[in-house]
Coordinates of C-alpha atoms in Angstrom, one line a residue:
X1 CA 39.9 -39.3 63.8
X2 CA 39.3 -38.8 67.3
X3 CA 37.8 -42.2 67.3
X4 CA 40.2 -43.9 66.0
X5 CA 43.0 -42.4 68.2
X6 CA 40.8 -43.3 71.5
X7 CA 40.4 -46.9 70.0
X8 CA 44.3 -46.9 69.1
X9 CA 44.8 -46.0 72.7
X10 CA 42.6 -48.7 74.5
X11 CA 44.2 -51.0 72.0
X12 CA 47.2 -50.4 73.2
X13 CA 46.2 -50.3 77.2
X14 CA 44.4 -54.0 76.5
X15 CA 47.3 -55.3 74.6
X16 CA 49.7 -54.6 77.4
X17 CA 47.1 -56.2 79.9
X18 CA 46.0 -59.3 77.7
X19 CA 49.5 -59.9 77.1
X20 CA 50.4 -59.4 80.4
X21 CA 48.2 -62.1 81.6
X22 CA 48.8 -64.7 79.0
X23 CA 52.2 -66.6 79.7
X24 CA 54.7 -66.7 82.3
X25 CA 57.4 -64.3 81.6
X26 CA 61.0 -64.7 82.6
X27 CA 64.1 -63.4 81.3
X28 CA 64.8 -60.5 79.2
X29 CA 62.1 -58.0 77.4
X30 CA 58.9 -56.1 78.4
X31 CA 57.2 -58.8 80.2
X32 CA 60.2 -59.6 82.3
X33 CA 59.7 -56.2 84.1
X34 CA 56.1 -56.2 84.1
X35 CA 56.8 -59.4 86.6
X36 CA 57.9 -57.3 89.2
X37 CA 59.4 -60.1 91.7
X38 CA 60.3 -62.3 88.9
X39 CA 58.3 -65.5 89.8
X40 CA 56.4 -66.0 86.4
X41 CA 53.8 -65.2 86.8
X42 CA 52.2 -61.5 86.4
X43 CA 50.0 -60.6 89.1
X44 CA 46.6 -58.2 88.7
X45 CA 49.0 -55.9 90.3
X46 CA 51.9 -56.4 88.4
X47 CA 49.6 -56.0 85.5
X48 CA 47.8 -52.6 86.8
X49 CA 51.7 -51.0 87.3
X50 CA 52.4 -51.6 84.2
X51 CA 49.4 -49.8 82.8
X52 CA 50.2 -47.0 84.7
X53 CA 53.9 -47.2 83.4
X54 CA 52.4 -47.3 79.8
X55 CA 50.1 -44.6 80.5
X56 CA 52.8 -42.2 81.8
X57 CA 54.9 -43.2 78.7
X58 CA 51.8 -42.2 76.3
X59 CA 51.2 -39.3 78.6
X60 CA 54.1 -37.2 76.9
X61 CA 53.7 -33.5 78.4
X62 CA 52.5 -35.1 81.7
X63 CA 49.3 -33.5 82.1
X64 CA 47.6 -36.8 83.3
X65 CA 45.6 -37.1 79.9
X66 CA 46.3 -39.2 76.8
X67 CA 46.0 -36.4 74.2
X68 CA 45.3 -37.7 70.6
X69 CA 48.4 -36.1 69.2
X70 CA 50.5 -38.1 72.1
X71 CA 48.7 -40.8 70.5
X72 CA 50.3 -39.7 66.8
X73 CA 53.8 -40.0 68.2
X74 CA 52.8 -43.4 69.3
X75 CA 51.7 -44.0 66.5
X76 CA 54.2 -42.7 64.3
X77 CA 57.0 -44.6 66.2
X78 CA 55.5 -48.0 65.6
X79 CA 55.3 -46.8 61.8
X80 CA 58.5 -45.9 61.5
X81 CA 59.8 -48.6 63.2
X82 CA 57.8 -51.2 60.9
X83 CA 59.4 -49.1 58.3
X84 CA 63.0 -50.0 59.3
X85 CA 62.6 -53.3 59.9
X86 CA 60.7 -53.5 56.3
X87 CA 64.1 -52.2 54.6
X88 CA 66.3 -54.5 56.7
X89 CA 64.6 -57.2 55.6
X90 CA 64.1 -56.0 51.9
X91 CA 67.9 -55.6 52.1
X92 CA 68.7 -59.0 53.4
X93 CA 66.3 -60.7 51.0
X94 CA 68.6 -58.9 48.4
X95 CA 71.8 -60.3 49.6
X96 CA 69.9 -63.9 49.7
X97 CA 69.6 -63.9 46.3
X98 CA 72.8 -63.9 45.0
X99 CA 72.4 -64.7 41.2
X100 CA 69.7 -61.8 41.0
X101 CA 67.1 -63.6 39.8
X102 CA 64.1 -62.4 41.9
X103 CA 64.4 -66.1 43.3
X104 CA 66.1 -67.5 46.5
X105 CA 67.3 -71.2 46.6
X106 CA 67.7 -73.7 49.6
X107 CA 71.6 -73.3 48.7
X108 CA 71.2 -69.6 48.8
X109 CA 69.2 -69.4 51.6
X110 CA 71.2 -72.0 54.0
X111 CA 74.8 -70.6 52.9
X112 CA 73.7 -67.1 54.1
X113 CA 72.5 -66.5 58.1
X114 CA 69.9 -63.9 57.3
X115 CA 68.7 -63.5 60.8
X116 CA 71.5 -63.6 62.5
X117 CA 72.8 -60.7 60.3
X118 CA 70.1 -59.1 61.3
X119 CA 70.2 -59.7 64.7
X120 CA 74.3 -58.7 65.1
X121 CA 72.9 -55.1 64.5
X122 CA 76.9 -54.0 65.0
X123 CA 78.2 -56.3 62.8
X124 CA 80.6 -58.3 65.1
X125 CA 79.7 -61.6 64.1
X126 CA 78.3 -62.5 67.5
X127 CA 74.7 -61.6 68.9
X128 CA 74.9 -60.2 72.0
X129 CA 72.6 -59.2 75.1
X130 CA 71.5 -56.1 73.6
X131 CA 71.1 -57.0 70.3
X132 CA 68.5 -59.6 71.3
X133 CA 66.8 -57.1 73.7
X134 CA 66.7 -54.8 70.1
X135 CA 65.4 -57.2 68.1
X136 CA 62.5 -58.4 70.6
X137 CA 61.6 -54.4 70.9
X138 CA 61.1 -54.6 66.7
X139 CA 59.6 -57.8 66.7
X140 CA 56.9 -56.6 69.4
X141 CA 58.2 -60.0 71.1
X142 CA 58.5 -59.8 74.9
X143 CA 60.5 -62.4 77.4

């Protein structure tokens, strides 16, 4: 188990630094603020304050080590939040198909804006700022 949570951990550390490294980011999400002066690109700099950043936010009772139950909330957050976004999506699927046969038509599926309703998370009929910032945290998609 301990493995496992020390793999989970470097995962997570390489992701953000891969990722970091891999596109120009500007705009809105994650990446936007890993590109500290907001030129485009993300600087080995840029992209060794953010893993510090990350490591403070896995660093939960601020003792300077990654414990592997600090790793468990990690973990459980990311499960949880796969679990949301798995009944959301059940739920919308079920609103798609609106003669109940287990089945979802191009007329069913065009006449209904599945995710946009997911995305207008208050319901507003309009997608705002925040609600795309939301839904690129759930999606894991940055910038």
């Amino acid at each position: 188990m301990k493995t496992a949570s020390v793999a989970f951990a470097t995962m997570v550390l390489a992701a953000a630094t891969i990722t970091a490294a891999a596109q120009p980011f500007q705009g809105l999400g994650p990446m936007g603020r890993i590109d500290a002066n907001q030129d485009g690109q993300i600087t080995k700099e840029e992209a060794a304050a953010a893993r510090a950043r990350l490591f403070t936010r896995l660093d939960k009772n601020g003792d300077g080590l990654v414990e592997e139950a600090e790793i468990d909330v990690a973990r459980q957050a990311i499960i949880d939040r796969a679990t949301m976004m798995e009944a959301r999506l059940s739920l919308q699927w079920q609103r798609l198909d609106k003669d109940g046969d287990g089945k979802v038509s191009a007329a069913e599926f065009q006449s209904h804006a599945m995710f946009f309703d997911l995305a207008d998370r208050n319901g507003d009929g309009t997608v705002g700022k925040d609600e795309i910032e939301l839904l690129r945290g759930l999606f894991g998609r940055d910038g």
